[in-house]
Backbone as CSV, one residue per row, in Angstrom:
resi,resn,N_x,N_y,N_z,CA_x,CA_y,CA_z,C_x,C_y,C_z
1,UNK,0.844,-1.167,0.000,0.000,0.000,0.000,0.891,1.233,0.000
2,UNK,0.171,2.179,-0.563,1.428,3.666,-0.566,0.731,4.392,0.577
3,UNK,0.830,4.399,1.536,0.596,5.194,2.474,0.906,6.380,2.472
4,UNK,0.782,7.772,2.854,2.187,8.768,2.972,2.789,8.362,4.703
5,UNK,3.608,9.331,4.607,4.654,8.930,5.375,4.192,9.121,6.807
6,UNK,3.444,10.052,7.148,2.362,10.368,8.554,1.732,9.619,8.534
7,UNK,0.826,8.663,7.658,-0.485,7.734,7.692,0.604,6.779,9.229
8,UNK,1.836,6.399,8.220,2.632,5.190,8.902,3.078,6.009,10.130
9,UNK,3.182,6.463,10.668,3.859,7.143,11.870,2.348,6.716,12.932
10,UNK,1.646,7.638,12.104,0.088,7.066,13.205,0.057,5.707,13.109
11,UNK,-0.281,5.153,12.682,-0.449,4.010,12.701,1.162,3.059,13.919
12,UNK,2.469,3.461,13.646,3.548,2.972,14.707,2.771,3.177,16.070
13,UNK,2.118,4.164,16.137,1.677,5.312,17.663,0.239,3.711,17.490
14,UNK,-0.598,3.880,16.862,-1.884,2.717,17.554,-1.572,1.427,17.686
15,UNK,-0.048,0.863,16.991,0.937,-0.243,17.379,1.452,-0.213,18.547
16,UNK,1.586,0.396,19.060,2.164,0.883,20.793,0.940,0.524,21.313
17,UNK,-0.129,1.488,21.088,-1.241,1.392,21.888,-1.689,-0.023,21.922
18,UNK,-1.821,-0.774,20.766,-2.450,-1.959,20.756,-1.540,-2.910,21.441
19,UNK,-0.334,-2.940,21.478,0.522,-4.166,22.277,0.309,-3.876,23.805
20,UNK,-0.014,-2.309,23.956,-0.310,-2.112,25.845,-1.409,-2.231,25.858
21,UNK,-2.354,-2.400,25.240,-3.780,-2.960,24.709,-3.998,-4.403,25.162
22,UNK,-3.212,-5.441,24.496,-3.070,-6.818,25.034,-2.221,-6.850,25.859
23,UNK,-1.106,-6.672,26.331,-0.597,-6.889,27.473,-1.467,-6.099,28.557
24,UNK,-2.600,-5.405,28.839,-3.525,-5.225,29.523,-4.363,-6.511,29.963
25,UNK,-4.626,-7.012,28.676,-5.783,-7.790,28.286,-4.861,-9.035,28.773
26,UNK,-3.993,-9.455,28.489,-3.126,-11.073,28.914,-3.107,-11.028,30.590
27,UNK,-2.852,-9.596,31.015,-2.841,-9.436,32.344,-4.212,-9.999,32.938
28,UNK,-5.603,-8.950,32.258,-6.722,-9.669,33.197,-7.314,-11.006,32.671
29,UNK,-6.876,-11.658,32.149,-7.461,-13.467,32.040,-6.720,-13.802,32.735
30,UNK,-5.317,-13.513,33.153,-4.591,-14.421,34.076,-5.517,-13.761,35.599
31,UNK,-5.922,-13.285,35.761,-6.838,-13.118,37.105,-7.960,-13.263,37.395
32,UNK,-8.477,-13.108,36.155,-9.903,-14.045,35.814,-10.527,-15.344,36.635
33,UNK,-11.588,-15.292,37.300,-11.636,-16.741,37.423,-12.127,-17.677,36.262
34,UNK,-12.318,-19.030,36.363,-12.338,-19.682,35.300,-13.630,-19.501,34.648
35,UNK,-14.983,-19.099,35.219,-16.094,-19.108,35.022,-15.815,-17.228,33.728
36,UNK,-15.519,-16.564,33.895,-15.322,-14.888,33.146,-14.054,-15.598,31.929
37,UNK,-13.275,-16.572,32.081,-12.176,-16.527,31.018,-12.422,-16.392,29.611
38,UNK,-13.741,-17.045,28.951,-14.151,-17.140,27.926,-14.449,-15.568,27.219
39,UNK,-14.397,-14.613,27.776,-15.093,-13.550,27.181,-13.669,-12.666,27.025
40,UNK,-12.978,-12.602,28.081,-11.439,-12.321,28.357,-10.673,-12.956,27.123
41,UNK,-10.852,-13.871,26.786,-9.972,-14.204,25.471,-10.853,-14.294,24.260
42,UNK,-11.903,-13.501,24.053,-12.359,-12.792,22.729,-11.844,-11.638,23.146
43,UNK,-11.438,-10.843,24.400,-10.914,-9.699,24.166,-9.637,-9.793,23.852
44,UNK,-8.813,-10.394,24.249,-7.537,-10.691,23.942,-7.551,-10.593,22.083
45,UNK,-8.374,-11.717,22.007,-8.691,-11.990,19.846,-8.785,-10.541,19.734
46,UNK,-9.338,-9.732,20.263,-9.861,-8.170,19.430,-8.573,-7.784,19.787
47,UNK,-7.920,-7.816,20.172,-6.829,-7.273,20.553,-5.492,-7.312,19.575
48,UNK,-5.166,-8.264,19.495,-4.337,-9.319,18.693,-4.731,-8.502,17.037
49,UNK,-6.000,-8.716,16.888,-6.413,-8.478,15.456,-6.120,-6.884,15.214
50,UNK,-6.562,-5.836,16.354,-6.250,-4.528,15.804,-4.657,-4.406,15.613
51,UNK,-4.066,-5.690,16.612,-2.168,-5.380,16.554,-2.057,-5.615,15.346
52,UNK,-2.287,-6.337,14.752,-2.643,-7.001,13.423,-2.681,-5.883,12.211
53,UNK,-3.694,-5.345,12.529,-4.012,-3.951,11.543,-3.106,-3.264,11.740
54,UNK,-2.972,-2.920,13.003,-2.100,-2.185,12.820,-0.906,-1.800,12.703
55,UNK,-0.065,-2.895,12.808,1.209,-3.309,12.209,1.123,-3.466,10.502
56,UNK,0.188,-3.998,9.871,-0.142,-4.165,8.635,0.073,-2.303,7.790
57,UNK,-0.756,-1.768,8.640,-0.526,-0.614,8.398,0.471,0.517,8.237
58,UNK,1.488,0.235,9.730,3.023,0.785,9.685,3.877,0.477,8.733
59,UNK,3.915,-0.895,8.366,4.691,-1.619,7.642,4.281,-1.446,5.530
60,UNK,3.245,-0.693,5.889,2.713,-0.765,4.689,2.406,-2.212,3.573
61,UNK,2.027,-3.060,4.325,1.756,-4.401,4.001,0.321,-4.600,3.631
62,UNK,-0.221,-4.487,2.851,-1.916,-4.753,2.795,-2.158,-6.557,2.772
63,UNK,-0.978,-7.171,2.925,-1.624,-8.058,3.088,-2.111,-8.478,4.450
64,UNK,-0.918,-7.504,5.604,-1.240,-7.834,6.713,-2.028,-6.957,7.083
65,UNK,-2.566,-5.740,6.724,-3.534,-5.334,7.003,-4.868,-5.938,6.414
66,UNK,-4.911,-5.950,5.330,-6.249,-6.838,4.899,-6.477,-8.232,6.057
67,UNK,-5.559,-9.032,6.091,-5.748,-9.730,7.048,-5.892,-9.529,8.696
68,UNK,-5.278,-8.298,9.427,-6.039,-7.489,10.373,-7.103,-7.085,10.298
69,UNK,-7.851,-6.566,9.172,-8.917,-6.424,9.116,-9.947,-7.395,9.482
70,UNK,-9.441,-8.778,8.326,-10.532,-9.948,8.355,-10.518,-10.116,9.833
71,UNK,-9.545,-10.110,10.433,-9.128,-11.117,11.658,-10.536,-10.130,12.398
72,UNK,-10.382,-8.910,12.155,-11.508,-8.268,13.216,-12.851,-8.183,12.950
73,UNK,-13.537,-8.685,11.683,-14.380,-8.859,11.170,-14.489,-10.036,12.059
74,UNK,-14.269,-11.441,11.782,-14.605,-12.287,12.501,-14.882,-12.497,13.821
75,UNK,-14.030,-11.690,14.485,-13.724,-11.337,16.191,-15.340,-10.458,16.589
76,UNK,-15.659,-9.903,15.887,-16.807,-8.751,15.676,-18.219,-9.688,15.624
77,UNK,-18.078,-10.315,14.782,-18.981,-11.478,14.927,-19.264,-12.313,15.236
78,UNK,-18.550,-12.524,15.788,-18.495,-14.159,17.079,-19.141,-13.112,18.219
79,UNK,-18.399,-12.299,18.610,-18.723,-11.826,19.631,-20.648,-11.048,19.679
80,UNK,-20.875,-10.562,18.234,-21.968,-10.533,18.177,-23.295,-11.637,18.585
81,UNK,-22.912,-12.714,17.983,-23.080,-14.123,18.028,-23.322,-14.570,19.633
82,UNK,-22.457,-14.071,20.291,-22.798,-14.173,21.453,-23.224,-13.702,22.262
83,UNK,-23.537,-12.520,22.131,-24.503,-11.043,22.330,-25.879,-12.186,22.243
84,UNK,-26.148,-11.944,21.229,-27.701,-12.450,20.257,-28.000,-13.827,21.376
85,UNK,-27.222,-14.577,21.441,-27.960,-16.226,21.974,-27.487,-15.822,23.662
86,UNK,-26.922,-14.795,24.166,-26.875,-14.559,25.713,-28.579,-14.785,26.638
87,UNK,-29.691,-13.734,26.005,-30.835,-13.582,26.328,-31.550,-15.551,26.706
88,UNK,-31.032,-16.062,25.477,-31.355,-17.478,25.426,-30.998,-18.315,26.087
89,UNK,-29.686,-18.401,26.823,-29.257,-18.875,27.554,-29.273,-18.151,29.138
90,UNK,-29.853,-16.848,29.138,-30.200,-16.608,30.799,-31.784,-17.360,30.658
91,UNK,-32.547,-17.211,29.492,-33.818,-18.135,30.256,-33.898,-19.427,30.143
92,UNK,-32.646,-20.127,29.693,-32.947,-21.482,29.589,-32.337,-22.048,31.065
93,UNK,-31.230,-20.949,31.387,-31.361,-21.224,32.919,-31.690,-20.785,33.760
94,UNK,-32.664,-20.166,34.106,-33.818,-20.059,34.794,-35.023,-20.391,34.975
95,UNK,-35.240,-21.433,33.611,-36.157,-22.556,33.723,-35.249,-23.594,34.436
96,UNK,-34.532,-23.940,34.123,-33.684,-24.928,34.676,-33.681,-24.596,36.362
97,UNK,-33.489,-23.742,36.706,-33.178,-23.127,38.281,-34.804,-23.167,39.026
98,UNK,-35.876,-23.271,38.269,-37.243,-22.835,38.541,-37.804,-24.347,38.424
């Protein structure tokens, strides 16, 4: 990709941000109890994927940005995915509990 030369500078600066981004994020699953871990490492995935972009981006690589991208497309939708069937699974256990 031809970036100009500032696009890539911003982009080094949201590469910083995103690695203290997941090393945030690696920090709280390791404190997590086991029952919260599952949601903690889709954040971690969102995490990973913007490092993704955004290294793709510094580097001027569209392949690794195109593929940061996908990576967050998918991450976006799983997590949607689990948004949507949450409601379904608090009343299936609360019939269960009832």
């Amino acid at each position: 990709m031809d970036f100009p030369e500032i696009i890539r500078w911003i982009f080094a600066g949201l590469t910083l941000l995103a690695l203290a981004g997941l090393v945030r994020e690696f920090r709280r699953l390791r404190r997590t109890e086991p029952a919260g871990r599952p949601a903690r490492r889709w954040d971690v995935a969102d995490q990973c994927a913007g490092l993704v972009t955004a290294v793709g981006g510094a580097l001027g690589s569209a392949y690794l940005f195109g593929a940061g991208l996908a990576l967050t497309a998918v991450v976006l939708g799983a997590g949607a995915a689990r948004a949507a069937r949450a409601p379904r699974r608090r009343r299936t256990a609360e019939r269960a509990a009832a």
